[in-house]
CSV table of C-alpha atoms and ligand atoms in Angstrom, one decimal:
chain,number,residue,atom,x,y,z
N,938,UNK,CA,105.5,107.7,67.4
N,939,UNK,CA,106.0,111.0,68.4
N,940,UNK,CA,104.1,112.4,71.9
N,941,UNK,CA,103.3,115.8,72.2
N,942,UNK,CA,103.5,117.1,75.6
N,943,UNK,CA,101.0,118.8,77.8
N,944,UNK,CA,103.0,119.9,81.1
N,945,UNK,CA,100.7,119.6,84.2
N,946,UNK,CA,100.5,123.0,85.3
N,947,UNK,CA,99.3,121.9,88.8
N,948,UNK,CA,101.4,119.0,89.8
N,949,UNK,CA,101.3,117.3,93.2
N,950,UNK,CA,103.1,119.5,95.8
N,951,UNK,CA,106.6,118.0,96.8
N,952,UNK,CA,105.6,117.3,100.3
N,953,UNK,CA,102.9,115.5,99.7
N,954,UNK,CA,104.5,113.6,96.8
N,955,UNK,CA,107.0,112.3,99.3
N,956,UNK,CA,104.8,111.6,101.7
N,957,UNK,CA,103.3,109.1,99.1
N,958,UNK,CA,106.1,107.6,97.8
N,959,UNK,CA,107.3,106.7,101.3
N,960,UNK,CA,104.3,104.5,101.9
N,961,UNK,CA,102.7,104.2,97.9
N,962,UNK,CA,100.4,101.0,99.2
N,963,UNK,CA,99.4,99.7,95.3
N,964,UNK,CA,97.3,101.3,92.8
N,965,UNK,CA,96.1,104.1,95.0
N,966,UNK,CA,98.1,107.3,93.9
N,967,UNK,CA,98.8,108.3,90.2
N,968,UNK,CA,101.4,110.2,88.7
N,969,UNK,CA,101.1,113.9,87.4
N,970,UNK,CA,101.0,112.9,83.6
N,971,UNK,CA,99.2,110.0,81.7
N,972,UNK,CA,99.4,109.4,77.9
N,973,UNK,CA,96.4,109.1,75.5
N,974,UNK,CA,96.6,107.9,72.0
N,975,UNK,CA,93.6,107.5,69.6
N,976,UNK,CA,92.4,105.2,67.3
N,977,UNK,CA,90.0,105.2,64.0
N,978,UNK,CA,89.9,103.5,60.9
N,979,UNK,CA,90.5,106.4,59.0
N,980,UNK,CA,93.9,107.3,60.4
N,981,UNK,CA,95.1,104.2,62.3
N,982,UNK,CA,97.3,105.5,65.9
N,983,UNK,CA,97.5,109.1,65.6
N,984,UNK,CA,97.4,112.1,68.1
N,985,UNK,CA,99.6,110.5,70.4
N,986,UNK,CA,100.0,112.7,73.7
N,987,UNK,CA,101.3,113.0,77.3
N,988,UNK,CA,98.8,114.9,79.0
N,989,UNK,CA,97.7,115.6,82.9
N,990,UNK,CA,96.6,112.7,84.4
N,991,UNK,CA,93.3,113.1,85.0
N,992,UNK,CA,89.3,112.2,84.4
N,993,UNK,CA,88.0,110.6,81.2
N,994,UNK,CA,85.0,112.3,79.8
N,995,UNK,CA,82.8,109.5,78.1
N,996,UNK,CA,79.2,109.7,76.5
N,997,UNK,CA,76.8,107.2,78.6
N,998,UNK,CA,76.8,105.3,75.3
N,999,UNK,CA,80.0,104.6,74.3
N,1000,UNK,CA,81.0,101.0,73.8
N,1001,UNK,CA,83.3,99.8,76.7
N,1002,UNK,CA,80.7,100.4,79.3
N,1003,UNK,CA,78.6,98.5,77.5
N,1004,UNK,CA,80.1,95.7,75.8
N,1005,UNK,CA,83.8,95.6,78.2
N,1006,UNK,CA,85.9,96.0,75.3
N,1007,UNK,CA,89.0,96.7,77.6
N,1008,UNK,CA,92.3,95.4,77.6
N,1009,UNK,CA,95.3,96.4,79.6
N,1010,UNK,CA,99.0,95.4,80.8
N,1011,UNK,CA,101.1,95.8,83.9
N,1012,UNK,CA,104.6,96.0,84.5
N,1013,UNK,CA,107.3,98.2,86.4
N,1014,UNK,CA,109.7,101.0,86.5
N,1015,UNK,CA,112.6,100.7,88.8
N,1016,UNK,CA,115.9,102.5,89.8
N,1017,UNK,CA,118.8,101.3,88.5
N,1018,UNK,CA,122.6,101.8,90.9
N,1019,UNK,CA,123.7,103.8,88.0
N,1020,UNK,CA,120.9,106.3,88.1
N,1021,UNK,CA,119.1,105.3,85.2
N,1022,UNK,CA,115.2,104.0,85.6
N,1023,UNK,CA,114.6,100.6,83.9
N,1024,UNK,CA,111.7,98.3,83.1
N,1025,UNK,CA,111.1,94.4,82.6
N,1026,UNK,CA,110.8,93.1,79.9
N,1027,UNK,CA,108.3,95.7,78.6
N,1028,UNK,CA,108.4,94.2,74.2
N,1029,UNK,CA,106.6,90.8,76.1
N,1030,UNK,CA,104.1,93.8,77.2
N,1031,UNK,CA,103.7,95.2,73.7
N,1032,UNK,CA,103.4,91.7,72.4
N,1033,UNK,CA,100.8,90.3,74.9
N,1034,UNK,CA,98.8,94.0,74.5
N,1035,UNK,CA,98.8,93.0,70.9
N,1036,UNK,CA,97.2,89.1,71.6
N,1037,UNK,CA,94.6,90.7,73.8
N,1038,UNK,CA,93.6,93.7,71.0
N,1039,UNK,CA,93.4,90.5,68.8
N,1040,UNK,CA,91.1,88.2,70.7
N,1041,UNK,CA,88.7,91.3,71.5
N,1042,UNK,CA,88.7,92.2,67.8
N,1043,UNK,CA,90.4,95.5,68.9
N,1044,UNK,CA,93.8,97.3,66.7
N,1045,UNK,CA,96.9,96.1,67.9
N,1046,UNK,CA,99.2,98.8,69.4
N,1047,UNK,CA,102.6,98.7,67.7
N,1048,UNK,CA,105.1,97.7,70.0
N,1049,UNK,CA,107.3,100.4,69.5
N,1050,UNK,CA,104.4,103.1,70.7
N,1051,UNK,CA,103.5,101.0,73.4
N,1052,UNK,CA,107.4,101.1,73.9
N,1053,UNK,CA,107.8,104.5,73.5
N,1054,UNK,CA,104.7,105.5,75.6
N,1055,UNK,CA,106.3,104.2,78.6
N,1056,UNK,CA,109.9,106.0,78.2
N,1057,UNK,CA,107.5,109.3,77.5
N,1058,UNK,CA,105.7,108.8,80.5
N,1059,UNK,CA,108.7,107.7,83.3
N,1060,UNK,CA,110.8,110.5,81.5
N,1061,UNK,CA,108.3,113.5,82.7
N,1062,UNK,CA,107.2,111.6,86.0
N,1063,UNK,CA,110.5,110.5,87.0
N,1064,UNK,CA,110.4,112.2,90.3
N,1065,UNK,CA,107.2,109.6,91.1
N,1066,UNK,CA,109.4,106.5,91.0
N,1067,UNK,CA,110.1,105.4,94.1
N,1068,UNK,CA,113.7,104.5,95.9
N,1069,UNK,CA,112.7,102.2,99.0
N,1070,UNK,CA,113.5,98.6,99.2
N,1071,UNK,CA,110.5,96.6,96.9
N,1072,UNK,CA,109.2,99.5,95.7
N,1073,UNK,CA,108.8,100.8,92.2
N,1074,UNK,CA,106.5,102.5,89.7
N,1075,UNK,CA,103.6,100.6,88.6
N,1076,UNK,CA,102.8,101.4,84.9
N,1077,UNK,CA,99.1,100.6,83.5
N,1078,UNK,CA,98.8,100.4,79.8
N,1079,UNK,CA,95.2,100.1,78.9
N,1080,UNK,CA,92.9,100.4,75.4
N,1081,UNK,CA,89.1,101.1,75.2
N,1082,UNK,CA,86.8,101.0,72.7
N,1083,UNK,CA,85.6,104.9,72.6
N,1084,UNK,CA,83.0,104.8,69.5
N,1085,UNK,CA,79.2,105.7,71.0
N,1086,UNK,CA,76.1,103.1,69.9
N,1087,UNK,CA,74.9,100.0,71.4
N,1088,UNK,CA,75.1,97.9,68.9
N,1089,UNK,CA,76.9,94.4,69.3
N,1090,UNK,CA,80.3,94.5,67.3
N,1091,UNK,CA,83.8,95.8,67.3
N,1092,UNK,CA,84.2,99.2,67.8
N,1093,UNK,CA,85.4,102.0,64.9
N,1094,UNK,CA,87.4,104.2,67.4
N,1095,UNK,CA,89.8,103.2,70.5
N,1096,UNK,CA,92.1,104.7,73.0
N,1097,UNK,CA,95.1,103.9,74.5
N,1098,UNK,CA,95.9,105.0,77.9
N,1099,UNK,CA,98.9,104.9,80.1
N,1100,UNK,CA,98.9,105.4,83.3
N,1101,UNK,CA,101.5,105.3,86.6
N,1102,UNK,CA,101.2,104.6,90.2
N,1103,UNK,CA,104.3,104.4,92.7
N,1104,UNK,CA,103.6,100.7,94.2
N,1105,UNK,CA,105.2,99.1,97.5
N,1106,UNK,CA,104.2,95.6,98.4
N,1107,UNK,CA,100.7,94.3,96.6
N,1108,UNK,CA,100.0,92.5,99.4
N,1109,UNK,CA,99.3,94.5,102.9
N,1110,UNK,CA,100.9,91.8,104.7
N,1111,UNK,CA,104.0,92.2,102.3
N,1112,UNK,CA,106.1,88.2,101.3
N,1113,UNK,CA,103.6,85.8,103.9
N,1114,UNK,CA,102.6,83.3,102.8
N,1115,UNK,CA,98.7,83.6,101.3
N,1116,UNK,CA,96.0,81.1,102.0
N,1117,UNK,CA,94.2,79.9,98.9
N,1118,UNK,CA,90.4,78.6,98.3
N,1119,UNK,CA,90.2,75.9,95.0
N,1120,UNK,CA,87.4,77.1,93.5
N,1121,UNK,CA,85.6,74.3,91.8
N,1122,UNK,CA,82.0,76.1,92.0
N,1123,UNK,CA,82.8,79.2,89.4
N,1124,UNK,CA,85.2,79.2,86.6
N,1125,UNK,CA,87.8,81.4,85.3
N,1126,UNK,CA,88.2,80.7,81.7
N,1127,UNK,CA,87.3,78.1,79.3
N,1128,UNK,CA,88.9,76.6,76.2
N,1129,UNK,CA,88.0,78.7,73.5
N,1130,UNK,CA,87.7,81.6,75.9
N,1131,UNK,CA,89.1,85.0,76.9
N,1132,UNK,CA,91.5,83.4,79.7
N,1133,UNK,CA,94.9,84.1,77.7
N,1134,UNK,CA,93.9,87.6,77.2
N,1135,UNK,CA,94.4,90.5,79.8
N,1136,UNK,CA,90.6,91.6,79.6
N,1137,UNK,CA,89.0,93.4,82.0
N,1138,UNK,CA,85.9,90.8,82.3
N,1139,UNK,CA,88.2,88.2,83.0
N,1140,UNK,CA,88.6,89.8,86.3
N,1141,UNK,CA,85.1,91.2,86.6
N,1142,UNK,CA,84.2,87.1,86.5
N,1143,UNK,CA,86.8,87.1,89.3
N,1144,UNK,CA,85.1,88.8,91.8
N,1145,UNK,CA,82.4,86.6,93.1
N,1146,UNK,CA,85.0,83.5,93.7
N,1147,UNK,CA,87.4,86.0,95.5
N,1148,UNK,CA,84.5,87.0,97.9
N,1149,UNK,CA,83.7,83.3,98.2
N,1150,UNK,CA,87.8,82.3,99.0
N,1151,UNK,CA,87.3,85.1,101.7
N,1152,UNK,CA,84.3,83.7,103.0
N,1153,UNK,CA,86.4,80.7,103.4
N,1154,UNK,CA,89.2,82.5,105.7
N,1155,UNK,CA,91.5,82.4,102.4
N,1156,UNK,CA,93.1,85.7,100.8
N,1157,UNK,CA,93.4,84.7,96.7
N,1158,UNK,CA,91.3,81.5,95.0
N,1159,UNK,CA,92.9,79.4,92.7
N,1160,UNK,CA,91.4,78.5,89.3
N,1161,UNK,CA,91.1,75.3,88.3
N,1162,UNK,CA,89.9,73.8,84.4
N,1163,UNK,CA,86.8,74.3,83.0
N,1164,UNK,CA,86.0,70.6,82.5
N,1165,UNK,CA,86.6,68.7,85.1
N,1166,UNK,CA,88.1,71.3,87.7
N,1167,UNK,CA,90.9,69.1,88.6
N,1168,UNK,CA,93.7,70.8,87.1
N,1169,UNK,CA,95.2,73.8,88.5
N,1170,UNK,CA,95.5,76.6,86.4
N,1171,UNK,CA,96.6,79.8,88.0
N,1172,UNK,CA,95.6,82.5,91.7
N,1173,UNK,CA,94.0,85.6,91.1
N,1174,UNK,CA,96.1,87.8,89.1
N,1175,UNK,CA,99.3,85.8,89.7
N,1176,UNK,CA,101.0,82.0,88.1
N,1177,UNK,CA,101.6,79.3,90.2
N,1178,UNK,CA,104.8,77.3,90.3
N,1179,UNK,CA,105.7,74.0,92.6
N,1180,UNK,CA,108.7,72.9,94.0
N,1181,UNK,CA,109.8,69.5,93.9
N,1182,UNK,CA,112.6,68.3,96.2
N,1183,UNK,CA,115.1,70.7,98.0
N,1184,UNK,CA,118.4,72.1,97.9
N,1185,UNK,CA,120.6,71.6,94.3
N,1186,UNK,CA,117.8,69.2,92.8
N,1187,UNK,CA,115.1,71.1,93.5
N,1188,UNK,CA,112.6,70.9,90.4
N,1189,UNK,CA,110.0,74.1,90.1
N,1190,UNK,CA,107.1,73.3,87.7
N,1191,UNK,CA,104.3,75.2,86.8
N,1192,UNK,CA,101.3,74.7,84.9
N,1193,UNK,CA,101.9,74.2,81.1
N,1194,UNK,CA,99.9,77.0,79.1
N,1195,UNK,CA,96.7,75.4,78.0
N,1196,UNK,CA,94.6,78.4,76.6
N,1197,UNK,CA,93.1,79.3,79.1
N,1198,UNK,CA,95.8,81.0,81.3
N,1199,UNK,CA,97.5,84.4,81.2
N,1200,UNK,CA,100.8,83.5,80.0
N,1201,UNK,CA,102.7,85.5,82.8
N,1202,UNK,CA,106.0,87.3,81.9
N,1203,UNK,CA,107.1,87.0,85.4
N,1204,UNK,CA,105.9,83.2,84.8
N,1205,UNK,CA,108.1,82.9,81.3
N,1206,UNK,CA,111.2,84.3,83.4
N,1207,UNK,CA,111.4,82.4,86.2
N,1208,UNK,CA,111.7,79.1,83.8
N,1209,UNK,CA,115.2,80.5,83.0
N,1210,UNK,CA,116.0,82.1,86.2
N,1211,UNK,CA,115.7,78.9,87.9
N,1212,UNK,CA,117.9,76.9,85.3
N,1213,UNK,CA,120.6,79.7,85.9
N,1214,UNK,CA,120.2,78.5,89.4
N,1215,UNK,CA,120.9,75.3,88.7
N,1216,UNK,CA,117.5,74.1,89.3
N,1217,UNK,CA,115.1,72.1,86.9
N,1218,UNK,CA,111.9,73.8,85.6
N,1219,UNK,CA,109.4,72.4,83.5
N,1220,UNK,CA,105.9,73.2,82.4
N,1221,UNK,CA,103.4,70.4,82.9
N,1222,UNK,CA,99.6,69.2,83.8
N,1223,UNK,CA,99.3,69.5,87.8
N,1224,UNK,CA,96.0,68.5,89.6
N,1225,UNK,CA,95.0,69.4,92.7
N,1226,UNK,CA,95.5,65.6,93.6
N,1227,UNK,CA,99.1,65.6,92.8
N,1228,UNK,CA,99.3,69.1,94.9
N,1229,UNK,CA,97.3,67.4,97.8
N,1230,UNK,CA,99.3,64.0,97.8
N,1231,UNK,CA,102.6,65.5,96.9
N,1232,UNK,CA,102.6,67.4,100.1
N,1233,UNK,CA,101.3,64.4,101.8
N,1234,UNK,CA,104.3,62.3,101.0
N,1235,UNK,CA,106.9,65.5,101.3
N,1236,UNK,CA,107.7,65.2,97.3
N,1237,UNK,CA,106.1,68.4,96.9
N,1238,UNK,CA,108.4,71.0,99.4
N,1239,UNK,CA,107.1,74.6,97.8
N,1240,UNK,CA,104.5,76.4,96.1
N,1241,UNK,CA,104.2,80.2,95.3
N,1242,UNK,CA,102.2,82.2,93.3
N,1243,UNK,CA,104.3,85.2,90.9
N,1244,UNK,CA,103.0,88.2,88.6
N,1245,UNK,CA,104.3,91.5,87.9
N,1246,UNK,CA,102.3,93.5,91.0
N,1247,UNK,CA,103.2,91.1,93.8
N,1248,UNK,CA,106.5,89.2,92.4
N,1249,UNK,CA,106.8,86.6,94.2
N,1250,UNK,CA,104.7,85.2,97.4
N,1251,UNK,CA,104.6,82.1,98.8
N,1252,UNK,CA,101.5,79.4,99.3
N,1253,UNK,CA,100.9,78.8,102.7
N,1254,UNK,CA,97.5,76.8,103.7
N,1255,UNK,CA,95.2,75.4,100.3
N,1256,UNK,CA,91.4,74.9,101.4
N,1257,UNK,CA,89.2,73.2,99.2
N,1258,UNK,CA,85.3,72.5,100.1
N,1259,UNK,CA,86.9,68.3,100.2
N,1260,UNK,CA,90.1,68.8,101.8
N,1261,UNK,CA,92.6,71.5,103.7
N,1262,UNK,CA,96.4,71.0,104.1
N,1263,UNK,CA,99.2,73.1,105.2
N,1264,UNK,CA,102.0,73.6,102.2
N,1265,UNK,CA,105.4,72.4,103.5
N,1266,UNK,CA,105.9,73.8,107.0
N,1267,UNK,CA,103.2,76.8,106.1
N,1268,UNK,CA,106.3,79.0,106.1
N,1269,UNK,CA,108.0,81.0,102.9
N,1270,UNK,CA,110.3,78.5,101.6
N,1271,UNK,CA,114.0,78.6,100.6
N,1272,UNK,CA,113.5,78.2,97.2
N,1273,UNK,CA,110.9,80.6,97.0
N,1274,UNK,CA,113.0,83.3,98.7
N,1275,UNK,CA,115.7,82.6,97.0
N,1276,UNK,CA,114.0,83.2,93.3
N,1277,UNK,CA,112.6,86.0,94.6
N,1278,UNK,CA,115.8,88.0,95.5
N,1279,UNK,CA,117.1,86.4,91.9
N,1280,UNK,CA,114.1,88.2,90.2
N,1281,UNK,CA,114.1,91.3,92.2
N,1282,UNK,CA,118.4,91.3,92.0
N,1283,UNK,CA,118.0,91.8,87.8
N,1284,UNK,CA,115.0,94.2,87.9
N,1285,UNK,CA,116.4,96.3,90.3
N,1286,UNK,CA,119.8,96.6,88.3
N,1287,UNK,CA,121.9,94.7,91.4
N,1288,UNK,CA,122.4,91.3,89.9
N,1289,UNK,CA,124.1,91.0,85.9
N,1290,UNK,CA,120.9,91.0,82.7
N,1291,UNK,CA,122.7,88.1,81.5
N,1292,UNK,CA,119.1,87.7,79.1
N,1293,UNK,CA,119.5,91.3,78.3
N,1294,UNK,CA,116.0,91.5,79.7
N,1295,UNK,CA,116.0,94.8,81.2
N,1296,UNK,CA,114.8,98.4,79.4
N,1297,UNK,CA,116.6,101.6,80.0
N,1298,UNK,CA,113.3,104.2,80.3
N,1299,UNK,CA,115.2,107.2,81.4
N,1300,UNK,CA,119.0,107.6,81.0
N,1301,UNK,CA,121.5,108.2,84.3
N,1302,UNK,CA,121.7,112.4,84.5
L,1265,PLP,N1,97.7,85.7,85.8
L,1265,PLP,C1,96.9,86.7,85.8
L,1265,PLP,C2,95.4,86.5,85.8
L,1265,PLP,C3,97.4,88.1,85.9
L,1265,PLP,O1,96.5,89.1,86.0
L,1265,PLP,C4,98.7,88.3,85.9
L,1265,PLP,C5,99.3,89.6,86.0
L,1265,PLP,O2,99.6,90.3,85.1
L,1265,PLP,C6,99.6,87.2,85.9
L,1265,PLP,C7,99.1,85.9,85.8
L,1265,PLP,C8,101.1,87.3,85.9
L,1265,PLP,O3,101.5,87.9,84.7
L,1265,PLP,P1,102.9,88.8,84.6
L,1265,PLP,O4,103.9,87.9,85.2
L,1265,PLP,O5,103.1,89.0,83.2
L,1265,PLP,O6,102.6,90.0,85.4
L,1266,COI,C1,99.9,92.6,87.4
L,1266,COI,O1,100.6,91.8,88.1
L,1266,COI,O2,100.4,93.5,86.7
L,1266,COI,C2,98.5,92.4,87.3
L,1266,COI,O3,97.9,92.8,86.4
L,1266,COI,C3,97.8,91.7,88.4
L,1266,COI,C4,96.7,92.5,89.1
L,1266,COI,C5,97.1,93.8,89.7
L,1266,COI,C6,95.5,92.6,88.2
């Protein structure tokens, strides 16, 4: 689809665009530009912009305050050796943004706009991406439900926003290891539920058990089934894989998809990454007694947590309101470290796309 283009006639100032970009922090600056494309029965996508960034304006009534139908994405723009910005994977993106729109009876974005929205937006805000070591720009695709009533069904009219925000480590304390609370009081998602989709109320449910994990002295929680609460399903906004064993027969395994967890890109990837490492990965059931006794007997060597916003960060302590135990020597692990340079080697253009996984946004000048 073609954008039109709106210039921001009163962009950041240079100097203090630098001074952001030399310590972005995540999700607390926004580019110049944003792109907006609407939605009604009548006429399907259409009016597909780049425009400032800047303030929605939104009748008290409309329906996604109401009724939270809200979907978004996340991924990242990085600079490539040759000059050229590239992103991740972004058609998994389109194609998850799509299953979301689906399960929240919302119109599913052709991947090609959602595609094209991104190159649209890098292209004008290019000078936002940043260039220090594990840094990059952050790109938000999200979809609303704009019609205005309060009654209880899907909306006639949506839009889609994009949005970008130069990111440096998610976590303040940058790749140490996190401490994480098994939550078997409150629940994530439940079979039949909204936990494969990238909903906003699937993190609004989040909050309480967050505040509960820091209550507990630990900084994400870790989901666990519905049912029984005995199998692990996923942290916060990130997947969780386990290391088996060390050096060349070191086996990663992380938790098969079941329903009811967000089927992570960064998740999908690392199964192959780890193969082209010569490691085995597998997706299978894990409880938290096979955690708990696997690091007991010293079977179990690893465990981090991976997403797009904080790639890859290891597990160090696991509190639970039965048990507490310290993951391998509490330290990042080899493994860990090692897929984590692997991952950040192809994003950032320094190791070969043997998957052809990476997606030119804005061509070398
Ligand atoms: N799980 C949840 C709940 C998430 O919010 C995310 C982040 O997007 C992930 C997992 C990891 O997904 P991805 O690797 O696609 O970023
Ligand atoms: C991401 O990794 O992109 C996420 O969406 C996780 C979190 C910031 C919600």
């Amino acid at each position: 689809m073609a954008l039109n283009l709106q210039h921001n006639s009163a962009p950041a100032a240079v100097e203090d665009r630098r001074a952001i970009l030399d310590n972005p922090g995540f999700g607390r600056f926004f580019t110049d530009h944003m792109v907006k494309v609407d939605w009604t029965v009548a006429d399907g996508w259409a009016d597909g912009a780049v425009i400032p960034y800047g303030p929605l304006s939104l009748d008290p009534a409309t329906m996604a305050l109401h009724y939270g139908q809200l979907i978004f994405e996340g991924l990242k723009a990085y600079h490539q050796p040759d000059g050229s910005i590239a992103t991740f994977r972004p058609e998994a993106n389109a194609q998850r943004f799509q299953r979301s729109a689906r399960r929240l009876a919302m119109p599913e974005l052709p991947v090609e706009t959602f595609v094209d929205s991104l190159q649209a937006l890098v292209d004008i805000d290019r000078s936002w991406v940043p260039s220090g070591a594990d840094t990059s720009l952050y790109l938000r695709p999200f979809m609303i439900s704009t019609e205005v009533g309060l009654g209880v069904r899907p909306a006639d009219s949506y839009s889609y926003l994009l949005i970008g925000s130069p990111a440096g480590a998610y976590f303040p304390r940058g790749v140490q290891p996190v401490n994480v609370w098994l939550s078997t009081e409150y629940t994530r998602a439940a079979p039949g539920g909204t936990g494969e989709a990238k909903c906003a109320g699937n993190y609004a449910a989040s909050l309480v058990a967050q505040a509960q994990a820091a209550a507990e002295g630990c900084d994400q929680v870790v989901w666990l089934d519905a049912v029984e609460h005995r199998l692990v399903e996923e942290m916060g906004g990130m997947n969780l894989y386990f290391v088996y064993g060390s050096g060349p027969n070191a086996r990663i395994v992380t938790p098969k998809l079941s329903g009811t967890l967000l089927p992570g890109i960064t998740r999908d990837s690392l199964l192959t990454l780890a193969n082209d490492l010569g490691y085995v990965s597998a997706e299978a059931e894990i409880s938290t007694e096979d955690w708990r006794l696997g690091n007991e007997s010293g079977e179990l060597t690893e465990v981090f947590a991976c997403g797009t916003a904080a790639v890859i960060t290891p597990v160090g302590e696991v509190k639970s309101a039965a048990h507490s135990w310290t993951v391998g020597d509490g330290k990042p692990g080899p493994i860990t470290m090692q897929l984590r340079q692997a991952l950040l080697d192809v994003q950032t253009g320094e190791a070969p796309d043997k998957h052809g996984w990476m997606h030119t946004l804005v061509a070398a000048e």
